[in-house]
mmCIF file of C-alpha atoms in Angstrom:
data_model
loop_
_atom_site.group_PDB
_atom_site.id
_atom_site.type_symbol
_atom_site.label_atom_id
_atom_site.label_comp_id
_atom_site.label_asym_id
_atom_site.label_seq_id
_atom_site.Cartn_x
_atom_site.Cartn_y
_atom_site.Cartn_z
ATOM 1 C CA UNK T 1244 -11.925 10.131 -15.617
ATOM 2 C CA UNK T 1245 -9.810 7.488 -17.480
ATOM 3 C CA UNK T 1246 -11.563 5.518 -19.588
ATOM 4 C CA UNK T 1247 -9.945 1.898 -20.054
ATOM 5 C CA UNK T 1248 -11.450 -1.955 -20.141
ATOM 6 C CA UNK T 1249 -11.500 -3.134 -16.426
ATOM 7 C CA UNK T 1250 -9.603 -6.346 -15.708
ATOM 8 C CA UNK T 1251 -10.429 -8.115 -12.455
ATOM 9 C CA UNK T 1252 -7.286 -10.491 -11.632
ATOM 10 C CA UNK T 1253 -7.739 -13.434 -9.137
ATOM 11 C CA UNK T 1254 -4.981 -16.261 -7.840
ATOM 12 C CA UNK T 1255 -5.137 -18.428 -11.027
ATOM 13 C CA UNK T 1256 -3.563 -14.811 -12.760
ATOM 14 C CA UNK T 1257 -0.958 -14.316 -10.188
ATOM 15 C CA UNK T 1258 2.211 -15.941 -8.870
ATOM 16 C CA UNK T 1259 3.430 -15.699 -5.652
ATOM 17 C CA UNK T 1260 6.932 -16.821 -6.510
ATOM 18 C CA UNK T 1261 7.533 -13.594 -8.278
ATOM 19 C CA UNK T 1262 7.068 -11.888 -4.769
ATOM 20 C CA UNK T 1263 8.885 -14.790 -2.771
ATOM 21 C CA UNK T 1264 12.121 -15.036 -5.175
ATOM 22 C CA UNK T 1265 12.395 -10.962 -3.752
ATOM 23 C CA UNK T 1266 13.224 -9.110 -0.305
ATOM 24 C CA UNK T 1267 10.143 -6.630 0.549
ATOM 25 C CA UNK T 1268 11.140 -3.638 3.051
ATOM 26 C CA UNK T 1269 7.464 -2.168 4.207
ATOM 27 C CA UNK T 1270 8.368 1.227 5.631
ATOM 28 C CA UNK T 1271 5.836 1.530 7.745
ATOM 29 C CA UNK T 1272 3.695 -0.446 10.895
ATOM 30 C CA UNK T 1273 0.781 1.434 11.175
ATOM 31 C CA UNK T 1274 -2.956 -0.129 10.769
ATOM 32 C CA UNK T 1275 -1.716 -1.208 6.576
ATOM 33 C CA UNK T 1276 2.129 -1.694 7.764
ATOM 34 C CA UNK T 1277 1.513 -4.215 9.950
ATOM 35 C CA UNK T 1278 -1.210 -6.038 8.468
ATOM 36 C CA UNK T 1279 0.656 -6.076 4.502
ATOM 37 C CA UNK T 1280 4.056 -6.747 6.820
ATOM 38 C CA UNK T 1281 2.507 -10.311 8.539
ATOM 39 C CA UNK T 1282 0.152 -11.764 5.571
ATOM 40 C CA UNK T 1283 3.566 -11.618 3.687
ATOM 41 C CA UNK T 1284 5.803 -13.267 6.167
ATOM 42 C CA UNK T 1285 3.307 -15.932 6.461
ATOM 43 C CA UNK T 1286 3.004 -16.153 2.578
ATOM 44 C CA UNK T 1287 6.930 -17.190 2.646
ATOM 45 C CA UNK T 1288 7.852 -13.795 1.803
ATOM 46 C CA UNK T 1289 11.316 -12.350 2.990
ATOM 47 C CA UNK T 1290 10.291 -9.198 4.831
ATOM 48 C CA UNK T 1291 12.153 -6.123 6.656
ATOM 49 C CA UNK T 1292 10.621 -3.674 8.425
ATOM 50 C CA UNK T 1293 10.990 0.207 9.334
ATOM 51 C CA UNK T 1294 8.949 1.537 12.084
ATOM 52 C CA UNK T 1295 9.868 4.862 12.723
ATOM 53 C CA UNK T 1296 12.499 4.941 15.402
ATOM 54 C CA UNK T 1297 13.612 2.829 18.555
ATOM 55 C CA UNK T 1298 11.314 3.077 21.540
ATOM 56 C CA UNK T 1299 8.389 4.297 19.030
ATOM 57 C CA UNK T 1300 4.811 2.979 19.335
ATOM 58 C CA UNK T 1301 5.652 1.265 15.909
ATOM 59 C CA UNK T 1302 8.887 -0.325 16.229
ATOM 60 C CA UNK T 1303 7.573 -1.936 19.724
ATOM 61 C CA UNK T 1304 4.434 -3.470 17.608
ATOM 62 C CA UNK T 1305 6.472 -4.640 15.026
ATOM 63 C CA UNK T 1306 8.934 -5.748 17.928
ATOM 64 C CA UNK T 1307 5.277 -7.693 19.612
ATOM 65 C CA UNK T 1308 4.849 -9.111 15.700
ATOM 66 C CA UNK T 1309 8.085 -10.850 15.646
ATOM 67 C CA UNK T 1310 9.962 -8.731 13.530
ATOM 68 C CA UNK T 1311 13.491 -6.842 14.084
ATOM 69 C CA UNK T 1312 12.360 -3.763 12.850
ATOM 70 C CA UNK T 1313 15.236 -1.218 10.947
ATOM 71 C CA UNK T 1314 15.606 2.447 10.099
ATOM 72 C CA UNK T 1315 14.348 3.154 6.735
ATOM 73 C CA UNK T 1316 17.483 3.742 4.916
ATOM 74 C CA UNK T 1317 18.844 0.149 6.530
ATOM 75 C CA UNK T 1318 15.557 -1.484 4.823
ATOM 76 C CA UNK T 1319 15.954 0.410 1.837
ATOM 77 C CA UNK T 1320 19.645 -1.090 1.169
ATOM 78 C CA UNK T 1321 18.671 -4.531 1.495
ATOM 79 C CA UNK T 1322 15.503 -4.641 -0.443
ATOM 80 C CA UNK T 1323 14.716 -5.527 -3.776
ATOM 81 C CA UNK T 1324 11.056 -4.043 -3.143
ATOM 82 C CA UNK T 1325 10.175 -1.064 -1.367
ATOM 83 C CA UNK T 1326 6.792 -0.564 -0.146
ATOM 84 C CA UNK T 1327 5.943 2.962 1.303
ATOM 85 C CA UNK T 1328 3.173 2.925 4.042
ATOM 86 C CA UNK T 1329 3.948 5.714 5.903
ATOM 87 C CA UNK T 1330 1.648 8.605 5.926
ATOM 88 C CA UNK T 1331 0.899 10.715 2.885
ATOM 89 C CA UNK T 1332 2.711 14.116 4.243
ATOM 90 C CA UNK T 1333 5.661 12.068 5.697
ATOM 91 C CA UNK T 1334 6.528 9.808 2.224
ATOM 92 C CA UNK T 1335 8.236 12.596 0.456
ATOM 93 C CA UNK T 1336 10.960 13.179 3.083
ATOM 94 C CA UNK T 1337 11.218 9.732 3.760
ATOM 95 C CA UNK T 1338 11.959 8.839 0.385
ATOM 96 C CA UNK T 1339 13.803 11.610 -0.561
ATOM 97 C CA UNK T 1340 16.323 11.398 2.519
ATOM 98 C CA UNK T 1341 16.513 7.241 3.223
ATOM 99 C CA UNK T 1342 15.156 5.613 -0.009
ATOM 100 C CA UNK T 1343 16.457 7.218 -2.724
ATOM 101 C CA UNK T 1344 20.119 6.994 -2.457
ATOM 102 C CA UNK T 1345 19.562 2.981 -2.132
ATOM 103 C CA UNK T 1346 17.226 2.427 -5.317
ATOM 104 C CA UNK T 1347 18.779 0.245 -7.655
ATOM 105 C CA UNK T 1348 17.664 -0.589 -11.314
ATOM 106 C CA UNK T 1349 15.464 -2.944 -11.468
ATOM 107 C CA UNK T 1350 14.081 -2.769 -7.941
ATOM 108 C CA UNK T 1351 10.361 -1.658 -7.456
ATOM 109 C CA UNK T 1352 9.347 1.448 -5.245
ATOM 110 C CA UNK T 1353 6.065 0.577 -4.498
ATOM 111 C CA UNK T 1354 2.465 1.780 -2.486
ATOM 112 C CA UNK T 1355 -1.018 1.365 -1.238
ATOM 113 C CA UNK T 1356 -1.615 4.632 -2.084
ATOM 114 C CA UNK T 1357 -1.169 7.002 -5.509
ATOM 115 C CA UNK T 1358 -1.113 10.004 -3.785
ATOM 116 C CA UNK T 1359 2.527 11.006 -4.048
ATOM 117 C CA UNK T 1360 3.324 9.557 -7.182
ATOM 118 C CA UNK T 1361 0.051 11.209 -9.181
ATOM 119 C CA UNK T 1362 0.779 14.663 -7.773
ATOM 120 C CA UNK T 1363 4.645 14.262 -8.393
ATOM 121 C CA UNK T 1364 5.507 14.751 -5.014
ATOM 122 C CA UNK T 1365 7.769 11.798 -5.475
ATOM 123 C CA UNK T 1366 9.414 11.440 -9.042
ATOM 124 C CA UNK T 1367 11.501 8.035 -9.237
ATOM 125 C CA UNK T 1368 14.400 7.172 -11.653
ATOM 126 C CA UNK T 1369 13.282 5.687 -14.524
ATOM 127 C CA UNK T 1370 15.113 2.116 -14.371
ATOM 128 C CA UNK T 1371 12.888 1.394 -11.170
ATOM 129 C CA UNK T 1372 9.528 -0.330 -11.359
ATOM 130 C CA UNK T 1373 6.736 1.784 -9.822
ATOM 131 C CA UNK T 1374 3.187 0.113 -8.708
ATOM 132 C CA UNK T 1375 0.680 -0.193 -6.176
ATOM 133 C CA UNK T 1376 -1.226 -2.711 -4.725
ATOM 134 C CA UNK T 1377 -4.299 -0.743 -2.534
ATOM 135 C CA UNK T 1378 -6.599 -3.337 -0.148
ATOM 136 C CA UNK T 1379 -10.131 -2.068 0.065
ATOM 137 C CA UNK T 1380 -10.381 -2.127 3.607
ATOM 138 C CA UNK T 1381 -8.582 -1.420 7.245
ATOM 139 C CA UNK T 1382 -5.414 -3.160 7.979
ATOM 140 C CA UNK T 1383 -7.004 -5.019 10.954
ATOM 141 C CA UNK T 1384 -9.526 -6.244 8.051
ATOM 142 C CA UNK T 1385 -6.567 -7.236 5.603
ATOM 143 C CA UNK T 1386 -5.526 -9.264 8.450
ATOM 144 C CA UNK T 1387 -8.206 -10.912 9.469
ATOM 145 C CA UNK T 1388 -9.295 -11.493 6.520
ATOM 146 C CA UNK T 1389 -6.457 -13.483 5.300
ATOM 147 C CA UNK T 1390 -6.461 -15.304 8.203
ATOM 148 C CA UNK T 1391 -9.623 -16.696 7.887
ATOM 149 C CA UNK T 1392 -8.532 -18.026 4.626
ATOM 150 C CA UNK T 1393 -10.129 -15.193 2.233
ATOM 151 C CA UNK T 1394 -9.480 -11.566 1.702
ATOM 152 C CA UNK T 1395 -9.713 -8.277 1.112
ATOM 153 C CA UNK T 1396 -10.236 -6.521 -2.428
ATOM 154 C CA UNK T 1397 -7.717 -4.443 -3.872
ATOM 155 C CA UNK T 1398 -6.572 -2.297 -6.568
ATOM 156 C CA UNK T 1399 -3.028 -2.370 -8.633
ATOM 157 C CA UNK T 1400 -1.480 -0.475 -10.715
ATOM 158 C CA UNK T 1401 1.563 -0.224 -13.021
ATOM 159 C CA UNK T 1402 3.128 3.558 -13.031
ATOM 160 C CA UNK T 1403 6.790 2.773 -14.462
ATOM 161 C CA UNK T 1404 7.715 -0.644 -15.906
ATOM 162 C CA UNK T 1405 11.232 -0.195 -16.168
ATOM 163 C CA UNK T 1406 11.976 -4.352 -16.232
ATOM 164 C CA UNK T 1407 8.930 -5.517 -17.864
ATOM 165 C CA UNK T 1408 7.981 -7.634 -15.163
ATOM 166 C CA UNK T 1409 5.991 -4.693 -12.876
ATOM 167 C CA UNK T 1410 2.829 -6.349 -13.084
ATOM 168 C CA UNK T 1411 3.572 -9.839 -12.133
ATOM 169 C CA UNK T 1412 5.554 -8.759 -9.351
ATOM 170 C CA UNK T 1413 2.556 -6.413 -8.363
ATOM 171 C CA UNK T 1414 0.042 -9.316 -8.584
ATOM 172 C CA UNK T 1415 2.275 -12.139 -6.540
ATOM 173 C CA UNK T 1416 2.580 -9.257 -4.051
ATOM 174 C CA UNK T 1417 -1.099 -9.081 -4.088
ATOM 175 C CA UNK T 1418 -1.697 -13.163 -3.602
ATOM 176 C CA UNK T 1419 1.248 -12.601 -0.882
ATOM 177 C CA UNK T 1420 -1.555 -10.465 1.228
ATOM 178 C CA UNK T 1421 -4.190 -12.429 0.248
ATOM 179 C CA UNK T 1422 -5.934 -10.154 -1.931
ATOM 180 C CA UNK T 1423 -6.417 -11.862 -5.104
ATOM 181 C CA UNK T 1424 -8.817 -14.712 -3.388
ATOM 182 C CA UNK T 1425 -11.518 -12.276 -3.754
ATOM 183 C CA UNK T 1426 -10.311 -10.252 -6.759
ATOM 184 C CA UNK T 1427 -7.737 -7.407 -7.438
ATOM 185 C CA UNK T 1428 -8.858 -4.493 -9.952
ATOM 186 C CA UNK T 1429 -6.791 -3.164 -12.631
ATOM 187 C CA UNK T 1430 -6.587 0.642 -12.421
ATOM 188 C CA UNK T 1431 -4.107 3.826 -12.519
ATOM 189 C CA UNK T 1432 -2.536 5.794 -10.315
ATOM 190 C CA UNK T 1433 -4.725 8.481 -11.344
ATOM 191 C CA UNK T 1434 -7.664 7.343 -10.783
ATOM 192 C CA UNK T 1435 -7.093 5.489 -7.443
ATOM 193 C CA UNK T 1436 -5.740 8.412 -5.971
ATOM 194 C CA UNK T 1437 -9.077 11.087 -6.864
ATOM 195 C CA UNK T 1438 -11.251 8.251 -6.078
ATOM 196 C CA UNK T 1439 -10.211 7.782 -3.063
ATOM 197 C CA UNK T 1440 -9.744 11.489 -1.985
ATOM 198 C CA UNK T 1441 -13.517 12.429 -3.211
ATOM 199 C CA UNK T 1442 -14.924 9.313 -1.126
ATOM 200 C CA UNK T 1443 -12.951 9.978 1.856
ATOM 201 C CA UNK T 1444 -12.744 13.868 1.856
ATOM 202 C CA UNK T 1445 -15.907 14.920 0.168
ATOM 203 C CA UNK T 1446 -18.365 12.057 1.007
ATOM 204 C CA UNK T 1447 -17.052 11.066 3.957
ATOM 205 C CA UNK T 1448 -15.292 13.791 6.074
ATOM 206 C CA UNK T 1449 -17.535 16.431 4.255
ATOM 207 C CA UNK T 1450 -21.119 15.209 3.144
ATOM 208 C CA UNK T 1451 -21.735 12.545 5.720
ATOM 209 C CA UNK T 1452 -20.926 15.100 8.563
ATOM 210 C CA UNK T 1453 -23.102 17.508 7.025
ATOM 211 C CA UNK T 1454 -25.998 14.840 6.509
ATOM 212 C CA UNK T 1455 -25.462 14.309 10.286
ATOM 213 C CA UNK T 1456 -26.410 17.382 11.040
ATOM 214 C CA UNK T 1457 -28.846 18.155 8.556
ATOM 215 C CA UNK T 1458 -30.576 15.030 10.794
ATOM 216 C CA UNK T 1459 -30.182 16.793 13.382
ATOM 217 C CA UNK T 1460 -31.279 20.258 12.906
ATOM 218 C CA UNK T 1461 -33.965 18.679 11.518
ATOM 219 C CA UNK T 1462 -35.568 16.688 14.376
ATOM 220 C CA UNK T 1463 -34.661 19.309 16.542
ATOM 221 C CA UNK T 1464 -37.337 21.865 14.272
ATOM 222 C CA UNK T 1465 -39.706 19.465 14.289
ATOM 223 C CA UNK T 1466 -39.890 19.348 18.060
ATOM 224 C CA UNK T 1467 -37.339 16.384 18.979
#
């Protein structure tokens, strides 16, 4: 594991104009997509959206949300940030056939999730910014969350400061989504990503389905 001093950042360390001055694409409405998508629009962000393709269960919710959603590549040439929140198996392709051609120095690919960046399924040019900002929670908790005037914990890192500025921008993204009211942990990609595949694939999905039936098999021998 990498060993490094922990910083916890909260809203008196981050500024949400160096979110606002910026156009955010989130490619993605899913449970994260949609959730990430409205706490920014209501933080003053500018915000486009991509949800899959006309007539899909996603771009009809983001339709419901009040958005005009866009095919990827369409977000991807506007924006000055990128956000990927499409599912893990689907980012590569995505990126490789809409997002790509449109990244610009200076822009930031960003994610909720280290996944494809730590296991170099996605390798961005180097005069991009790379980071993540990762809420702690569901999306419909992000949501609610912020709109009860708190918020849900998260995690950012910095992969590839290519302006200078990657961290900033990471943090007003986070204050954008509400997530620095209750704190925002510095991390890496790294470690994000293994963290959160041993707690959801080996504790979760693996040892608390196996503790459910070690229950059971258990009652059941002693007579139950």
């Amino acid at each position: 594991m990498t060993k490094s001093r922990v910083r916890i950042y909260y809203d008196r360390d981050a500024e949400i104009r160096n979110i606002r001055n910026k156009t955010v694409a989130v490619l993605g409405f899913g449970s994260q997509g949609r959730a990430q998508a409205m706490n920014l629009r209501k933080s003053g962000v500018r915000v486009l959206v991509s949800a899959s393709k006309p007539g899909s269960r996603g771009w009809k919710m983001a339709q419901k949300a009040g958005f005009k959603p866009l095919a990827a590549d369409q977000a991807a040439r506007k924006a000055d940030v990128v956000h990927m929140l499409v599912p893990d198996e689907q980012a590569k392709p995505i990126y490789d056939r809409f997002v790509k051609p449109y990244l610009r120095p200076g822009m930031s690919l960003s994610f909720s999730h280290g996944f494809n960046i730590h296991f170099r399924q996605i390798v961005p040019p180097a005069d991009v910014d790379v980071w993540m900002v990762a809420p702690k929670g569901p999306g419909h908790m992000v949501r609610e969350e912020f709109e009860a005037g708190r918020g849900v914990p998260a995690l950012v890192a910095v992969h590839q400061d290519a302006t200078g500025t990657a961290l900033r921008t990471a943090l007003g993204y986070a204050k954008a989504i509400g997530a620095t009211r209750p704190g925002v942990i510095g991390t890496t990609f790294r470690d994000e990503t293994e963290t959160d595949l041993f707690g959801e694939q080996s504790v979760l999905c693996g040892g608390a389905s196996h503790l459910v039936l070690a229950g059971y098999e258990t009652l059941v021998k002693a007579g139950y």
